[in-house]
Amino acid sequence: MNRIVLLSLLVHAAVVSAYYAACDADPPQIYPPSNLTLGGVPCRQGIFHNIVTFGDSWTDNGLAPITEDVYATGPFHGRQTNGPVWVEYLSLFLGADTYGFSYSGATANNTITPRGAPDILRQMRLFENSNTLLDSSTTLYTIWTGLNDLYEIYYNDSVPSQPEKLELVNQVIESIDYEARYALSTLSAQHLAIFGVAPIQHLPLFAREPDTENLENLVAAYNLGLRDVATKHSVRFIDTIPLFEKYLANENNTFADTTHPCVADTQEGRVQCANTRFNYLWWDYWHPSTKAHGILASDIFDILHA
């Protein structure tokens, strides 16, 4: 693995946050220009008034709202992309407040796949201990993890065989099963969405791997297990595979590039991305761009209203 990817991993594991963002916050969040219709129902008038997130850097909404000067200078207050993440766009569309307890670098269970960030159960307990009182009938709780879990399992040399790796995947699924029960019982969640992991074998992070078939199989097993967990608890499963397959196919030329990271390891690559007004699917080796996050949020909005 090259030095840039290793550096990305270190930053990815180190940045943490727990951030509340009101839908009528002052100063308001500034969203970048896009082909999305930015704006939704009036504040706290939609199907959900609150969104509480548990997850990793794909959901971590940073430490503060993004203002105009941030786009000019960066970084993005702890976000691991070049603007808002999907839950911030979704909150905008829904007119909802966001309670962000997702932590960059997180996994489902630090006992199975150790990381320095609070795992999902720890995030839930942090929310519980915050004594935040929300109306469960209008609050959406989300669990989205898997990237870091599967990364650690895939590269775990002490577990060399695919059957052993699949057993670790099963342990992660069992952990999320417990965390779903915790959300429903202890947190009194009435609306819970469990997200499947995206087709991460297409991340620039894995571009130099000669064969990602084993990783693809881990992704498939993980998502199948999460779907079963969601069915067991009668909660929503959001399958992100077809969404990202659509983005990767890029039939409408939504993105200028669906293969390379905008934050490339060469000056030429970074200039090429900038010349497209940062119109890439991937921001860096690990993460989608804010444009991808916005499109993902629009698709999730449609799924929630289906």
Short mmCIF file of N, CA, C and O in Angstrom, two decimals, residues 204-295:
data_model
loop_
_atom_site.label_atom_id
_atom_site.label_comp_id
_atom_site.label_asym_id
_atom_site.label_seq_id
_atom_site.Cartn_x
_atom_site.Cartn_y
_atom_site.Cartn_z
N PRO A 204 -10.98 3.66 -5.05
CA PRO A 204 -9.58 3.82 -5.46
C PRO A 204 -8.62 3.14 -4.49
O PRO A 204 -7.51 2.74 -4.88
N LEU A 205 -9.02 2.99 -3.24
CA LEU A 205 -8.21 2.32 -2.23
C LEU A 205 -7.76 0.94 -2.67
O LEU A 205 -6.66 0.49 -2.35
N PHE A 206 -8.63 0.25 -3.41
CA PHE A 206 -8.34 -1.13 -3.82
C PHE A 206 -7.96 -1.25 -5.29
O PHE A 206 -7.87 -2.35 -5.83
N ALA A 207 -7.72 -0.12 -5.96
CA ALA A 207 -7.48 -0.13 -7.40
C ALA A 207 -6.24 -0.92 -7.79
O ALA A 207 -6.18 -1.51 -8.88
N ARG A 208 -5.25 -0.96 -6.91
CA ARG A 208 -4.00 -1.64 -7.24
C ARG A 208 -4.02 -3.12 -6.86
O ARG A 208 -3.04 -3.83 -7.06
N GLU A 209 -5.13 -3.58 -6.27
CA GLU A 209 -5.24 -4.99 -5.94
C GLU A 209 -5.42 -5.81 -7.22
O GLU A 209 -6.28 -5.48 -8.04
N PRO A 210 -4.62 -6.87 -7.40
CA PRO A 210 -4.74 -7.66 -8.63
C PRO A 210 -6.07 -8.40 -8.74
O PRO A 210 -6.54 -8.67 -9.85
N ASP A 211 -6.68 -8.72 -7.61
CA ASP A 211 -7.92 -9.48 -7.62
C ASP A 211 -8.74 -9.12 -6.39
O ASP A 211 -8.28 -9.34 -5.27
N THR A 212 -9.91 -8.55 -6.61
CA THR A 212 -10.76 -8.16 -5.49
C THR A 212 -11.99 -9.07 -5.36
O THR A 212 -12.95 -8.72 -4.69
N GLU A 213 -11.93 -10.23 -5.97
CA GLU A 213 -13.08 -11.14 -5.92
C GLU A 213 -13.39 -11.55 -4.48
O GLU A 213 -14.56 -11.61 -4.09
N ASN A 214 -12.34 -11.84 -3.69
CA ASN A 214 -12.59 -12.22 -2.30
C ASN A 214 -13.23 -11.08 -1.50
O ASN A 214 -14.11 -11.31 -0.67
N LEU A 215 -12.79 -9.85 -1.78
CA LEU A 215 -13.40 -8.70 -1.11
C LEU A 215 -14.86 -8.56 -1.53
O LEU A 215 -15.75 -8.31 -0.70
N GLU A 216 -15.13 -8.73 -2.81
CA GLU A 216 -16.50 -8.65 -3.30
C GLU A 216 -17.39 -9.69 -2.63
O GLU A 216 -18.55 -9.42 -2.29
N ASN A 217 -16.83 -10.88 -2.39
CA ASN A 217 -17.58 -11.94 -1.72
C ASN A 217 -17.85 -11.58 -0.25
O ASN A 217 -18.91 -11.90 0.29
N LEU A 218 -16.88 -10.93 0.39
CA LEU A 218 -17.09 -10.48 1.76
C LEU A 218 -18.20 -9.43 1.82
O LEU A 218 -19.04 -9.45 2.72
N VAL A 219 -18.20 -8.52 0.85
CA VAL A 219 -19.24 -7.49 0.78
C VAL A 219 -20.61 -8.14 0.62
O VAL A 219 -21.58 -7.78 1.30
N ALA A 220 -20.69 -9.12 -0.28
CA ALA A 220 -21.97 -9.78 -0.54
C ALA A 220 -22.48 -10.51 0.71
O ALA A 220 -23.66 -10.44 1.05
N ALA A 221 -21.58 -11.22 1.40
CA ALA A 221 -21.97 -11.96 2.60
C ALA A 221 -22.40 -11.00 3.70
O ALA A 221 -23.39 -11.26 4.42
N TYR A 222 -21.69 -9.92 3.83
CA TYR A 222 -22.01 -8.92 4.85
C TYR A 222 -23.40 -8.32 4.61
O TYR A 222 -24.24 -8.25 5.52
N ASN A 223 -23.66 -7.91 3.38
CA ASN A 223 -24.94 -7.30 3.07
C ASN A 223 -26.10 -8.28 3.19
O ASN A 223 -27.19 -7.91 3.63
N LEU A 224 -25.87 -9.53 2.81
CA LEU A 224 -26.91 -10.55 2.97
C LEU A 224 -27.25 -10.72 4.44
O LEU A 224 -28.43 -10.82 4.82
N GLY A 225 -26.23 -10.74 5.28
CA GLY A 225 -26.45 -10.87 6.72
C GLY A 225 -27.20 -9.68 7.30
O GLY A 225 -28.09 -9.84 8.14
N LEU A 226 -26.84 -8.46 6.84
CA LEU A 226 -27.53 -7.27 7.33
C LEU A 226 -28.99 -7.25 6.89
O LEU A 226 -29.87 -6.82 7.64
N ARG A 227 -29.23 -7.71 5.67
CA ARG A 227 -30.62 -7.77 5.21
C ARG A 227 -31.44 -8.70 6.10
O ARG A 227 -32.59 -8.41 6.46
N ASP A 228 -30.82 -9.83 6.49
CA ASP A 228 -31.51 -10.77 7.39
C ASP A 228 -31.76 -10.13 8.75
O ASP A 228 -32.82 -10.34 9.36
N VAL A 229 -30.78 -9.37 9.24
CA VAL A 229 -30.96 -8.68 10.53
C VAL A 229 -32.12 -7.70 10.45
O VAL A 229 -32.97 -7.64 11.35
N ALA A 230 -32.17 -6.94 9.37
CA ALA A 230 -33.25 -5.96 9.21
C ALA A 230 -34.61 -6.65 9.13
O ALA A 230 -35.58 -6.21 9.74
N THR A 231 -34.67 -7.74 8.41
CA THR A 231 -35.92 -8.50 8.30
C THR A 231 -36.34 -9.05 9.66
O THR A 231 -37.51 -8.97 10.05
N LYS A 232 -35.37 -9.57 10.39
CA LYS A 232 -35.64 -10.14 11.72
C LYS A 232 -36.26 -9.11 12.65
O LYS A 232 -37.18 -9.43 13.43
N HIS A 233 -35.79 -7.89 12.59
CA HIS A 233 -36.27 -6.85 13.50
C HIS A 233 -37.35 -5.96 12.88
O HIS A 233 -37.76 -4.97 13.51
N SER A 234 -37.77 -6.29 11.68
CA SER A 234 -38.81 -5.50 10.98
C SER A 234 -38.41 -4.04 10.86
O SER A 234 -39.20 -3.12 11.11
N VAL A 235 -37.16 -3.81 10.46
CA VAL A 235 -36.68 -2.46 10.21
C VAL A 235 -36.24 -2.37 8.76
O VAL A 235 -36.16 -3.36 8.04
N ARG A 236 -35.96 -1.16 8.33
CA ARG A 236 -35.63 -0.93 6.92
C ARG A 236 -34.18 -1.29 6.63
O ARG A 236 -33.26 -0.94 7.38
N PHE A 237 -33.96 -2.01 5.52
CA PHE A 237 -32.62 -2.25 5.00
C PHE A 237 -32.45 -1.41 3.75
O PHE A 237 -33.26 -1.49 2.83
N ILE A 238 -31.41 -0.59 3.72
CA ILE A 238 -31.14 0.23 2.54
C ILE A 238 -29.92 -0.35 1.82
O ILE A 238 -28.80 -0.31 2.34
N ASP A 239 -30.18 -0.90 0.66
CA ASP A 239 -29.15 -1.56 -0.15
C ASP A 239 -28.46 -0.50 -1.00
O ASP A 239 -29.06 0.04 -1.95
N THR A 240 -27.23 -0.19 -0.69
CA THR A 240 -26.51 0.84 -1.43
C THR A 240 -25.79 0.29 -2.66
O THR A 240 -25.26 1.08 -3.45
N ILE A 241 -25.77 -1.02 -2.83
CA ILE A 241 -25.08 -1.61 -3.99
C ILE A 241 -25.67 -1.10 -5.31
O ILE A 241 -24.93 -0.58 -6.16
N PRO A 242 -27.00 -1.25 -5.54
CA PRO A 242 -27.53 -0.77 -6.83
C PRO A 242 -27.37 0.74 -7.02
O PRO A 242 -27.24 1.21 -8.16
N LEU A 243 -27.37 1.49 -5.92
CA LEU A 243 -27.19 2.94 -6.04
C LEU A 243 -25.79 3.25 -6.57
O LEU A 243 -25.63 4.02 -7.53
N PHE A 244 -24.79 2.65 -5.96
CA PHE A 244 -23.42 2.93 -6.39
C PHE A 244 -23.10 2.28 -7.74
O PHE A 244 -22.27 2.81 -8.50
N GLU A 245 -23.75 1.18 -8.06
CA GLU A 245 -23.57 0.61 -9.40
C GLU A 245 -24.08 1.58 -10.45
O GLU A 245 -23.50 1.71 -11.53
N LYS A 246 -25.17 2.27 -10.13
CA LYS A 246 -25.70 3.29 -11.04
C LYS A 246 -24.71 4.45 -11.18
O LYS A 246 -24.45 4.92 -12.29
N TYR A 247 -24.13 4.87 -10.07
CA TYR A 247 -23.16 5.97 -10.14
C TYR A 247 -21.92 5.55 -10.93
O TYR A 247 -21.38 6.33 -11.72
N LEU A 248 -21.49 4.31 -10.72
CA LEU A 248 -20.30 3.82 -11.41
C LEU A 248 -20.54 3.66 -12.91
O LEU A 248 -19.66 3.91 -13.72
N ALA A 249 -21.76 3.25 -13.29
CA ALA A 249 -22.09 3.12 -14.70
C ALA A 249 -22.09 4.48 -15.39
O ALA A 249 -21.71 4.60 -16.57
N ASN A 250 -22.53 5.52 -14.66
CA ASN A 250 -22.40 6.91 -15.11
C ASN A 250 -23.01 7.12 -16.50
O ASN A 250 -22.44 7.82 -17.34
N GLU A 251 -24.18 6.53 -16.72
CA GLU A 251 -24.77 6.56 -18.06
C GLU A 251 -25.13 7.98 -18.50
O GLU A 251 -25.13 8.27 -19.70
N ASN A 252 -25.45 8.85 -17.57
CA ASN A 252 -25.80 10.22 -17.92
C ASN A 252 -24.62 11.18 -17.78
O ASN A 252 -24.83 12.40 -17.77
N ASN A 253 -23.43 10.63 -17.64
CA ASN A 253 -22.22 11.45 -17.47
C ASN A 253 -22.36 12.43 -16.32
O ASN A 253 -21.96 13.60 -16.41
N THR A 254 -22.93 11.92 -15.23
CA THR A 254 -23.09 12.75 -14.03
C THR A 254 -21.75 13.15 -13.46
O THR A 254 -21.58 14.27 -12.97
N PHE A 255 -20.79 12.22 -13.54
CA PHE A 255 -19.44 12.48 -13.01
C PHE A 255 -18.44 12.53 -14.15
O PHE A 255 -18.56 11.80 -15.14
N ALA A 256 -17.43 13.37 -13.99
CA ALA A 256 -16.35 13.42 -14.97
C ALA A 256 -15.42 12.22 -14.85
O ALA A 256 -14.75 11.86 -15.82
N ASP A 257 -15.40 11.58 -13.67
CA ASP A 257 -14.52 10.45 -13.43
C ASP A 257 -15.13 9.59 -12.34
O ASP A 257 -15.58 10.11 -11.31
N THR A 258 -15.16 8.28 -12.55
CA THR A 258 -15.71 7.36 -11.55
C THR A 258 -14.66 6.36 -11.07
O THR A 258 -14.99 5.40 -10.38
N THR A 259 -13.41 6.59 -11.41
CA THR A 259 -12.35 5.64 -11.10
C THR A 259 -11.29 6.19 -10.16
O THR A 259 -10.88 5.54 -9.21
N HIS A 260 -10.87 7.41 -10.43
CA HIS A 260 -9.73 7.99 -9.72
C HIS A 260 -10.18 8.89 -8.58
O HIS A 260 -11.27 9.46 -8.62
N PRO A 261 -9.32 9.04 -7.57
CA PRO A 261 -9.64 9.99 -6.49
C PRO A 261 -9.31 11.41 -6.90
O PRO A 261 -8.34 11.65 -7.62
N CYS A 262 -10.14 12.34 -6.45
CA CYS A 262 -9.85 13.75 -6.71
C CYS A 262 -8.56 14.15 -5.98
O CYS A 262 -7.71 14.84 -6.53
N VAL A 263 -8.44 13.72 -4.72
CA VAL A 263 -7.21 13.95 -3.98
C VAL A 263 -6.23 12.85 -4.38
O VAL A 263 -6.07 11.83 -3.71
N ALA A 264 -5.61 13.06 -5.53
CA ALA A 264 -4.74 12.04 -6.12
C ALA A 264 -3.33 12.16 -5.56
O ALA A 264 -2.98 13.13 -4.88
N ASP A 265 -2.51 11.14 -5.87
CA ASP A 265 -1.13 11.16 -5.38
C ASP A 265 -0.18 11.80 -6.39
O ASP A 265 1.03 11.73 -6.23
N THR A 266 -0.72 12.43 -7.42
CA THR A 266 0.11 13.18 -8.36
C THR A 266 -0.50 14.57 -8.56
O THR A 266 -1.72 14.75 -8.49
N GLN A 267 0.34 15.54 -8.83
CA GLN A 267 -0.14 16.90 -9.09
C GLN A 267 -1.03 16.91 -10.32
O GLN A 267 -2.07 17.60 -10.36
N GLU A 268 -0.65 16.15 -11.34
CA GLU A 268 -1.44 16.10 -12.58
C GLU A 268 -2.86 15.61 -12.29
O GLU A 268 -3.84 16.18 -12.79
N GLY A 269 -2.98 14.58 -11.44
CA GLY A 269 -4.30 14.05 -11.11
C GLY A 269 -5.14 15.05 -10.36
O GLY A 269 -6.35 15.18 -10.61
N ARG A 270 -4.52 15.79 -9.44
CA ARG A 270 -5.27 16.80 -8.67
C ARG A 270 -5.73 17.94 -9.57
O ARG A 270 -6.84 18.46 -9.41
N VAL A 271 -4.89 18.34 -10.52
CA VAL A 271 -5.25 19.41 -11.44
C VAL A 271 -6.40 18.95 -12.34
O VAL A 271 -7.33 19.72 -12.61
N GLN A 272 -6.34 17.72 -12.81
CA GLN A 272 -7.42 17.20 -13.66
C GLN A 272 -8.76 17.25 -12.94
O GLN A 272 -9.78 17.62 -13.52
N CYS A 273 -8.78 16.89 -11.67
CA CYS A 273 -10.01 16.93 -10.90
C CYS A 273 -10.48 18.37 -10.73
O CYS A 273 -11.68 18.67 -10.92
N ALA A 274 -9.57 19.25 -10.39
CA ALA A 274 -9.95 20.66 -10.21
C ALA A 274 -10.52 21.25 -11.49
O ALA A 274 -11.45 22.06 -11.46
N ASN A 275 -9.99 20.83 -12.63
CA ASN A 275 -10.47 21.34 -13.92
C ASN A 275 -11.89 20.90 -14.22
O ASN A 275 -12.56 21.50 -15.08
N THR A 276 -12.37 19.86 -13.55
CA THR A 276 -13.76 19.43 -13.71
C THR A 276 -14.67 20.04 -12.65
O THR A 276 -15.81 19.63 -12.51
N ARG A 277 -14.16 21.00 -11.91
CA ARG A 277 -14.86 21.60 -10.77
C ARG A 277 -15.18 20.53 -9.73
O ARG A 277 -16.25 20.50 -9.14
N PHE A 278 -14.19 19.64 -9.55
CA PHE A 278 -14.24 18.58 -8.53
C PHE A 278 -15.43 17.64 -8.76
O PHE A 278 -16.02 17.13 -7.81
N ASN A 279 -15.72 17.40 -10.03
CA ASN A 279 -16.87 16.59 -10.41
C ASN A 279 -16.50 15.11 -10.51
O ASN A 279 -16.73 14.46 -11.54
N TYR A 280 -15.92 14.57 -9.44
CA TYR A 280 -15.52 13.16 -9.40
C TYR A 280 -16.46 12.39 -8.47
O TYR A 280 -17.04 12.97 -7.55
N LEU A 281 -16.57 11.10 -8.72
CA LEU A 281 -17.34 10.24 -7.81
C LEU A 281 -16.62 10.11 -6.48
O LEU A 281 -17.25 10.17 -5.42
N TRP A 282 -15.29 9.93 -6.54
CA TRP A 282 -14.51 9.69 -5.32
C TRP A 282 -13.70 10.92 -4.97
O TRP A 282 -12.99 11.48 -5.81
N TRP A 283 -13.79 11.33 -3.69
CA TRP A 283 -13.00 12.46 -3.23
C TRP A 283 -11.56 12.04 -2.97
O TRP A 283 -10.62 12.70 -3.40
N ASP A 284 -11.38 10.95 -2.23
CA ASP A 284 -10.04 10.43 -1.97
C ASP A 284 -10.08 8.91 -2.10
O ASP A 284 -11.01 8.36 -2.68
N TYR A 285 -9.08 8.24 -1.56
CA TYR A 285 -9.01 6.78 -1.73
C TYR A 285 -10.13 6.05 -0.98
O TYR A 285 -10.48 4.93 -1.32
N TRP A 286 -10.69 6.71 0.04
CA TRP A 286 -11.65 6.07 0.93
C TRP A 286 -13.09 6.52 0.74
O TRP A 286 -14.02 5.81 1.13
N HIS A 287 -13.32 7.73 0.21
CA HIS A 287 -14.61 8.39 0.40
C HIS A 287 -15.21 8.95 -0.87
O HIS A 287 -14.48 9.43 -1.75
N PRO A 288 -16.55 8.98 -0.95
CA PRO A 288 -17.21 9.66 -2.06
C PRO A 288 -17.05 11.18 -1.95
O PRO A 288 -16.82 11.72 -0.88
N SER A 289 -17.21 11.83 -3.10
CA SER A 289 -17.21 13.29 -3.12
C SER A 289 -18.52 13.81 -2.55
O SER A 289 -19.51 13.08 -2.41
N THR A 290 -18.55 15.10 -2.22
CA THR A 290 -19.80 15.67 -1.71
C THR A 290 -20.90 15.62 -2.76
O THR A 290 -22.08 15.49 -2.43
N LYS A 291 -20.55 15.70 -4.04
CA LYS A 291 -21.58 15.56 -5.08
C LYS A 291 -22.21 14.18 -5.03
O LYS A 291 -23.43 14.04 -5.11
N ALA A 292 -21.38 13.16 -4.86
CA ALA A 292 -21.91 11.80 -4.73
C ALA A 292 -22.78 11.67 -3.49
O ALA A 292 -23.83 11.01 -3.51
N HIS A 293 -22.36 12.28 -2.39
CA HIS A 293 -23.15 12.27 -1.17
C HIS A 293 -24.53 12.90 -1.41
O HIS A 293 -25.55 12.40 -0.91
N GLY A 294 -24.55 13.99 -2.15
CA GLY A 294 -25.82 14.66 -2.42
C GLY A 294 -26.75 13.80 -3.25
O GLY A 294 -27.96 13.73 -2.98
N ILE A 295 -26.21 13.15 -4.28
CA ILE A 295 -27.04 12.28 -5.12
C ILE A 295 -27.51 11.07 -4.32
O ILE A 295 -28.66 10.64 -4.44
#
